[in-house]
């Protein structure tokens, strides 16, 4: 496996003419990332293609009060894991390589999508993500890029960027990987104490409860999600949002109109902000118990 730090070293790989499947990460890899690598590999291995991962903690996508400094950096361990999982190339640039001068050209996704949910609580987040991902895309020139569905809105925003900017890249979303208890894997789980790791399961449990209420009651969606939000608050979470939205555009969904739903949630446990989601498909409007 090649570990590359500069754009000059990357160029022969980008221009090699071989198919490339790309997995962008911020490092501190866990089984969720390794699943993305596995999916990427499967996409190109039969065609003698290359699996390329990036490791870069993108300062632009952290607000000043967020955890940029604290974000775990474990490059050696990450490279060992990537190598063991058959990754061919790791691009791990320093900030001075990616941002040799202030990044004044940015990719700004539309407010209708990017100012909702995560974008509302993390202003500028999706502009920063699109900007860095677009830079990686033009440096690596992948045929396929793989993203986790845990960051549901991020995946939607990237799909839109690629479509509207006519980037010839196939975007693949991979279902969220969970631990044996159902907790969505995340590098931010490292911030949690043992007790908080158990408590963190309450977030997914609330999403399951929302799905149950969607399927088995006639309650309107806003009542279902506000109850979920209240329950989490009562249990000691600081809730940013629990929302039932349309999978297509992430705007609020309504009972009787929408069937392809996703419940998106973000909440803080102590100082750690966690996100999770659950897709829900309504096939019938008749409640059953
Ligand atoms: O999902 C992430 O880890 C990041 O947002 C990404 C896509 C690597 C961009 O920095």
Short mmCIF file of C-alpha atoms and ligand atoms in Angstrom, two decimals:
data_model
loop_
_atom_site.label_atom_id
_atom_site.label_comp_id
_atom_site.label_asym_id
_atom_site.label_seq_id
_atom_site.Cartn_x
_atom_site.Cartn_y
_atom_site.Cartn_z
CA UNK A 1 0.00 0.00 0.00
CA UNK A 2 1.30 3.43 -0.96
CA UNK A 3 1.04 6.25 1.56
CA UNK A 4 1.08 9.56 -0.23
CA UNK A 5 1.41 13.03 1.25
CA UNK A 6 1.74 15.28 -1.79
CA UNK A 7 -0.25 16.08 -4.91
CA UNK A 8 2.81 15.40 -7.08
CA UNK A 9 2.97 11.80 -5.82
CA UNK A 10 -0.77 11.41 -6.37
CA UNK A 11 -0.76 12.57 -9.98
CA UNK A 12 0.64 9.35 -11.58
CA UNK A 13 -2.06 7.37 -9.77
CA UNK A 14 -4.83 9.79 -10.77
CA UNK A 15 -3.63 9.69 -14.38
CA UNK A 16 -2.86 5.97 -14.49
CA UNK A 17 -5.94 5.14 -16.54
CA UNK A 18 -6.88 2.47 -13.99
CA UNK A 19 -10.35 2.49 -12.44
CA UNK A 20 -10.35 4.08 -9.00
CA UNK A 21 -12.76 3.73 -6.11
CA UNK A 22 -12.32 6.44 -3.50
CA UNK A 23 -13.23 6.56 0.19
CA UNK A 24 -12.78 9.97 1.82
CA UNK A 25 -12.28 9.85 5.61
CA UNK A 26 -11.09 11.96 8.47
CA UNK A 27 -9.15 8.99 9.86
CA UNK A 28 -9.49 7.27 13.23
CA UNK A 29 -10.91 4.40 11.28
CA UNK A 30 -13.40 1.91 12.65
CA UNK A 31 -15.35 -1.01 11.17
CA UNK A 32 -17.73 1.45 9.47
CA UNK A 33 -14.91 2.93 7.40
CA UNK A 34 -13.50 -0.52 6.67
CA UNK A 35 -16.86 -1.53 5.27
CA UNK A 36 -16.63 1.45 2.89
CA UNK A 37 -13.19 0.22 1.80
CA UNK A 38 -14.59 -3.27 1.24
CA UNK A 39 -17.42 -1.90 -0.92
CA UNK A 40 -14.97 0.30 -2.84
CA UNK A 41 -12.63 -2.64 -3.46
CA UNK A 42 -15.45 -4.83 -4.69
CA UNK A 43 -16.41 -2.15 -7.23
CA UNK A 44 -13.06 -2.06 -8.97
CA UNK A 45 -11.09 -5.19 -8.12
CA UNK A 46 -12.37 -7.27 -11.04
CA UNK A 47 -11.11 -4.54 -13.39
CA UNK A 48 -7.62 -4.31 -11.90
CA UNK A 49 -8.73 -1.06 -10.30
CA UNK A 50 -7.32 0.81 -7.32
CA UNK A 51 -8.90 1.53 -3.96
CA UNK A 52 -7.85 4.95 -2.71
CA UNK A 53 -8.62 6.34 0.75
CA UNK A 54 -7.96 9.84 2.00
CA UNK A 55 -7.28 10.76 5.60
CA UNK A 56 -7.65 14.44 6.32
CA UNK A 57 -9.27 16.26 9.22
CA UNK A 58 -10.82 19.15 7.36
CA UNK A 59 -10.56 22.26 9.52
CA UNK A 60 -13.05 24.11 7.30
CA UNK A 61 -15.92 21.87 8.39
CA UNK A 62 -15.44 22.50 12.12
CA UNK A 63 -16.89 25.60 13.78
CA UNK A 64 -14.56 27.31 16.28
CA UNK A 65 -16.41 25.75 19.25
CA UNK A 66 -16.31 22.26 17.72
CA UNK A 67 -13.82 19.42 18.22
CA UNK A 68 -11.21 20.05 15.50
CA UNK A 69 -8.24 20.02 17.93
CA UNK A 70 -9.60 17.12 19.92
CA UNK A 71 -10.54 15.02 16.87
CA UNK A 72 -8.55 11.75 17.20
CA UNK A 73 -5.59 11.48 14.82
CA UNK A 74 -4.31 7.91 14.51
CA UNK A 75 -2.54 7.81 11.15
CA UNK A 76 -0.22 4.83 11.79
CA UNK A 77 -3.01 2.67 13.13
CA UNK A 78 -5.30 3.77 10.28
CA UNK A 79 -2.71 2.83 7.65
CA UNK A 80 -2.25 -0.61 9.22
CA UNK A 81 -5.99 -1.19 9.09
CA UNK A 82 -6.26 0.05 5.51
CA UNK A 83 -3.40 -2.15 4.38
CA UNK A 84 -4.93 -5.18 6.11
CA UNK A 85 -8.19 -4.48 4.27
CA UNK A 86 -6.58 -4.31 0.86
CA UNK A 87 -6.55 -0.56 0.28
CA UNK A 88 -4.01 0.32 -2.42
CA UNK A 89 -3.33 4.00 -1.83
CA UNK A 90 -3.74 6.34 1.15
CA UNK A 91 -3.64 10.05 0.51
CA UNK A 92 -2.95 11.79 3.83
CA UNK A 93 -1.96 15.36 3.02
CA UNK A 94 -0.97 18.00 5.54
CA UNK A 95 -3.10 21.11 5.69
CA UNK A 96 -0.41 23.06 3.82
CA UNK A 97 -0.79 20.67 0.87
CA UNK A 98 -4.56 20.89 0.67
CA UNK A 99 -4.85 24.56 1.61
CA UNK A 100 -1.57 26.23 0.59
CA UNK A 101 -3.47 29.52 0.66
CA UNK A 102 -6.84 30.36 2.19
CA UNK A 103 -9.54 28.42 0.33
CA UNK A 104 -11.51 31.33 -1.10
CA UNK A 105 -13.13 29.33 -3.90
CA UNK A 106 -15.80 27.17 -2.34
CA UNK A 107 -18.57 24.86 -3.51
CA UNK A 108 -21.82 26.11 -2.00
CA UNK A 109 -24.67 23.61 -2.05
CA UNK A 110 -28.24 24.99 -2.24
CA UNK A 111 -29.74 26.31 0.97
CA UNK A 112 -32.94 24.25 0.44
CA UNK A 113 -30.93 21.15 1.22
CA UNK A 114 -27.78 22.33 2.95
CA UNK A 115 -29.36 24.67 5.49
CA UNK A 116 -31.68 22.00 6.84
CA UNK A 117 -30.89 19.81 9.89
CA UNK A 118 -27.11 19.44 10.16
CA UNK A 119 -26.63 22.58 8.12
CA UNK A 120 -28.88 24.54 10.48
CA UNK A 121 -26.92 23.47 13.55
CA UNK A 122 -23.53 23.56 11.80
CA UNK A 123 -23.68 26.60 9.49
CA UNK A 124 -21.29 26.32 6.57
CA UNK A 125 -20.69 22.63 7.24
CA UNK A 126 -21.85 21.38 3.85
CA UNK A 127 -20.01 24.09 1.94
CA UNK A 128 -16.85 22.94 3.70
CA UNK A 129 -17.58 19.27 2.99
CA UNK A 130 -18.42 19.89 -0.69
CA UNK A 131 -15.33 22.04 -1.11
CA UNK A 132 -12.91 19.47 0.29
CA UNK A 133 -14.62 16.55 -1.45
CA UNK A 134 -14.59 18.41 -4.78
CA UNK A 135 -10.86 19.05 -4.30
CA UNK A 136 -10.25 15.36 -3.61
CA UNK A 137 -12.32 14.43 -6.63
CA UNK A 138 -10.29 16.65 -8.92
CA UNK A 139 -6.98 15.45 -7.48
CA UNK A 140 -7.81 11.72 -7.45
CA UNK A 141 -10.26 11.59 -10.38
CA UNK A 142 -12.12 8.51 -9.07
CA UNK A 143 -14.72 6.59 -11.05
CA UNK A 144 -16.59 5.65 -7.89
CA UNK A 145 -16.74 7.29 -4.44
CA UNK A 146 -18.15 5.61 -1.35
CA UNK A 147 -19.84 7.36 1.59
CA UNK A 148 -21.56 6.09 4.73
CA UNK A 149 -25.32 6.51 5.11
CA UNK A 150 -24.79 7.48 8.74
CA UNK A 151 -24.12 10.97 7.41
CA UNK A 152 -27.37 10.79 5.49
CA UNK A 153 -27.61 14.46 4.59
CA UNK A 154 -23.94 14.59 3.58
CA UNK A 155 -24.55 11.75 1.13
CA UNK A 156 -27.55 13.62 -0.37
CA UNK A 157 -25.55 16.83 -0.69
CA UNK A 158 -22.63 15.05 -2.39
CA UNK A 159 -24.99 13.25 -4.79
CA UNK A 160 -26.50 16.62 -5.74
CA UNK A 161 -23.09 18.26 -6.17
CA UNK A 162 -21.89 15.47 -8.46
CA UNK A 163 -25.10 15.58 -10.49
CA UNK A 164 -25.23 19.34 -10.89
CA UNK A 165 -21.52 19.79 -11.56
CA UNK A 166 -21.55 16.87 -14.02
CA UNK A 167 -18.74 15.12 -12.20
CA UNK A 168 -18.30 11.70 -13.87
CA UNK A 169 -18.28 9.85 -10.55
CA UNK A 170 -20.67 7.22 -9.30
CA UNK A 171 -21.61 7.86 -5.65
CA UNK A 172 -22.36 4.83 -3.52
CA UNK A 173 -24.01 4.98 -0.09
CA UNK A 174 -23.28 2.19 2.38
CA UNK A 175 -25.63 1.32 5.26
CA UNK A 176 -24.54 2.39 8.74
CA UNK A 177 -22.41 -0.13 10.59
CA UNK A 178 -23.41 -0.71 14.22
CA UNK A 179 -21.89 -2.44 17.21
CA UNK A 180 -23.54 -5.58 18.56
CA UNK A 181 -25.92 -3.44 20.64
CA UNK A 182 -26.98 -1.28 17.70
CA UNK A 183 -24.89 1.82 18.35
CA UNK A 184 -23.90 3.50 15.08
CA UNK A 185 -20.11 3.36 14.75
CA UNK A 186 -18.52 6.80 14.85
CA UNK A 187 -15.11 8.20 15.66
CA UNK A 188 -16.89 10.46 18.14
CA UNK A 189 -17.91 7.38 20.17
CA UNK A 190 -14.31 7.58 21.43
CA UNK A 191 -15.31 10.61 23.47
CA UNK A 192 -17.93 8.60 25.39
CA UNK A 193 -17.43 6.94 28.78
CA UNK A 194 -18.47 3.30 29.21
CA UNK A 195 -21.70 4.47 30.83
CA UNK A 196 -22.36 6.92 28.01
CA UNK A 197 -21.79 4.20 25.38
CA UNK A 198 -24.67 2.28 26.89
CA UNK A 199 -26.77 5.42 27.17
CA UNK A 200 -26.03 6.32 23.54
CA UNK A 201 -28.20 3.36 22.50
CA UNK A 202 -31.21 5.47 23.51
CA UNK A 203 -30.85 7.49 20.31
CA UNK A 204 -31.34 4.51 17.97
CA UNK A 205 -34.03 3.16 20.34
CA UNK A 206 -35.98 6.42 19.87
CA UNK A 207 -35.66 6.10 16.10
CA UNK A 208 -37.07 2.58 16.33
CA UNK A 209 -39.91 3.95 18.46
CA UNK A 210 -40.59 6.61 15.81
CA UNK A 211 -40.73 3.88 13.15
CA UNK A 212 -43.11 1.90 15.32
CA UNK A 213 -45.40 4.92 15.78
CA UNK A 214 -45.30 5.71 12.06
CA UNK A 215 -46.35 2.16 11.22
CA UNK A 216 -48.79 1.40 14.02
CA UNK A 217 -50.53 4.66 14.97
CA UNK A 218 -52.33 7.41 13.11
CA UNK A 219 -50.43 10.15 14.94
CA UNK A 220 -49.15 12.93 12.72
CA UNK A 221 -45.42 12.90 12.13
CA UNK A 222 -44.72 16.11 14.04
CA UNK A 223 -46.33 14.68 17.19
CA UNK A 224 -44.31 11.49 16.87
CA UNK A 225 -40.99 13.29 16.54
CA UNK A 226 -41.69 15.87 19.23
CA UNK A 227 -42.50 13.04 21.64
CA UNK A 228 -39.21 11.34 20.71
CA UNK A 229 -37.36 14.57 21.25
CA UNK A 230 -39.04 15.12 24.65
CA UNK A 231 -38.23 11.56 25.74
CA UNK A 232 -34.56 12.07 24.88
CA UNK A 233 -34.50 15.41 26.69
CA UNK A 234 -36.03 13.80 29.76
CA UNK A 235 -33.32 11.17 29.67
CA UNK A 236 -30.66 13.89 29.79
CA UNK A 237 -29.87 14.42 26.10
CA UNK A 238 -29.62 17.88 24.54
CA UNK A 239 -31.57 17.37 21.36
CA UNK A 240 -30.82 19.36 18.20
CA UNK A 241 -33.49 17.66 16.10
CA UNK A 242 -35.51 14.51 15.56
CA UNK A 243 -37.28 14.90 12.22
CA UNK A 244 -39.29 12.72 9.90
CA UNK A 245 -38.41 13.80 6.40
CA UNK A 246 -38.72 12.65 2.82
CA UNK A 247 -35.82 10.54 1.59
CA UNK A 248 -35.91 12.44 -1.70
CA UNK A 249 -35.18 15.99 -0.52
CA UNK A 250 -35.03 15.83 3.30
CA UNK A 251 -37.92 18.28 3.71
CA UNK A 252 -40.56 17.48 6.33
CA UNK A 253 -42.75 14.51 5.50
CA UNK A 254 -46.50 14.39 6.10
CA UNK A 255 -48.76 11.50 6.92
CA UNK A 256 -51.04 10.62 4.05
CA UNK A 257 -48.69 12.14 1.50
CA UNK A 258 -45.23 10.67 1.91
CA UNK A 259 -44.12 7.06 2.14
CA UNK A 260 -40.36 7.00 1.60
CA UNK A 261 -39.22 8.50 4.87
CA UNK A 262 -36.11 8.84 6.92
CA UNK A 263 -35.99 9.88 10.55
CA UNK A 264 -32.92 12.05 11.14
CA UNK A 265 -31.69 12.78 14.65
CA UNK A 266 -28.86 14.70 16.28
CA UNK A 267 -28.38 15.12 20.01
CA UNK A 268 -25.66 15.69 22.55
CA UNK A 269 -24.76 13.36 25.34
CA UNK A 270 -22.59 15.43 27.67
CA UNK A 271 -20.21 17.21 25.31
CA UNK A 272 -20.46 14.63 22.55
CA UNK A 273 -22.78 15.27 19.63
CA UNK A 274 -24.10 12.13 17.97
CA UNK A 275 -26.18 11.68 14.82
CA UNK A 276 -28.15 8.73 13.61
CA UNK A 277 -30.98 7.99 11.18
CA UNK A 278 -33.46 5.33 10.19
CA UNK A 279 -35.13 4.87 6.83
CA UNK A 280 -38.83 4.05 7.10
CA UNK A 281 -41.00 2.94 4.21
CA UNK A 282 -44.74 3.15 4.64
CA UNK A 283 -46.57 0.57 2.62
CA UNK A 284 -49.97 0.95 4.18
CA UNK A 285 -51.92 3.69 5.85
CA UNK A 286 -53.93 1.25 7.97
CA UNK A 287 -52.49 1.07 11.50
CA UNK A 288 -51.92 -2.42 12.80
CA UNK A 289 -50.89 -3.38 16.29
O1 LIG B 1 -17.67 12.14 6.44
C1 LIG B 1 -16.52 12.56 6.66
O2 LIG B 1 -15.70 11.93 7.34
C2 LIG B 1 -16.11 13.91 6.11
O3 LIG B 1 -17.16 14.81 6.12
C3 LIG B 1 -15.46 13.83 4.72
C4 LIG B 1 -16.45 13.32 3.68
C5 LIG B 1 -14.24 12.93 4.77
C6 LIG B 1 -15.00 15.24 4.26
O4 LIG B 1 -14.06 15.78 5.12
#
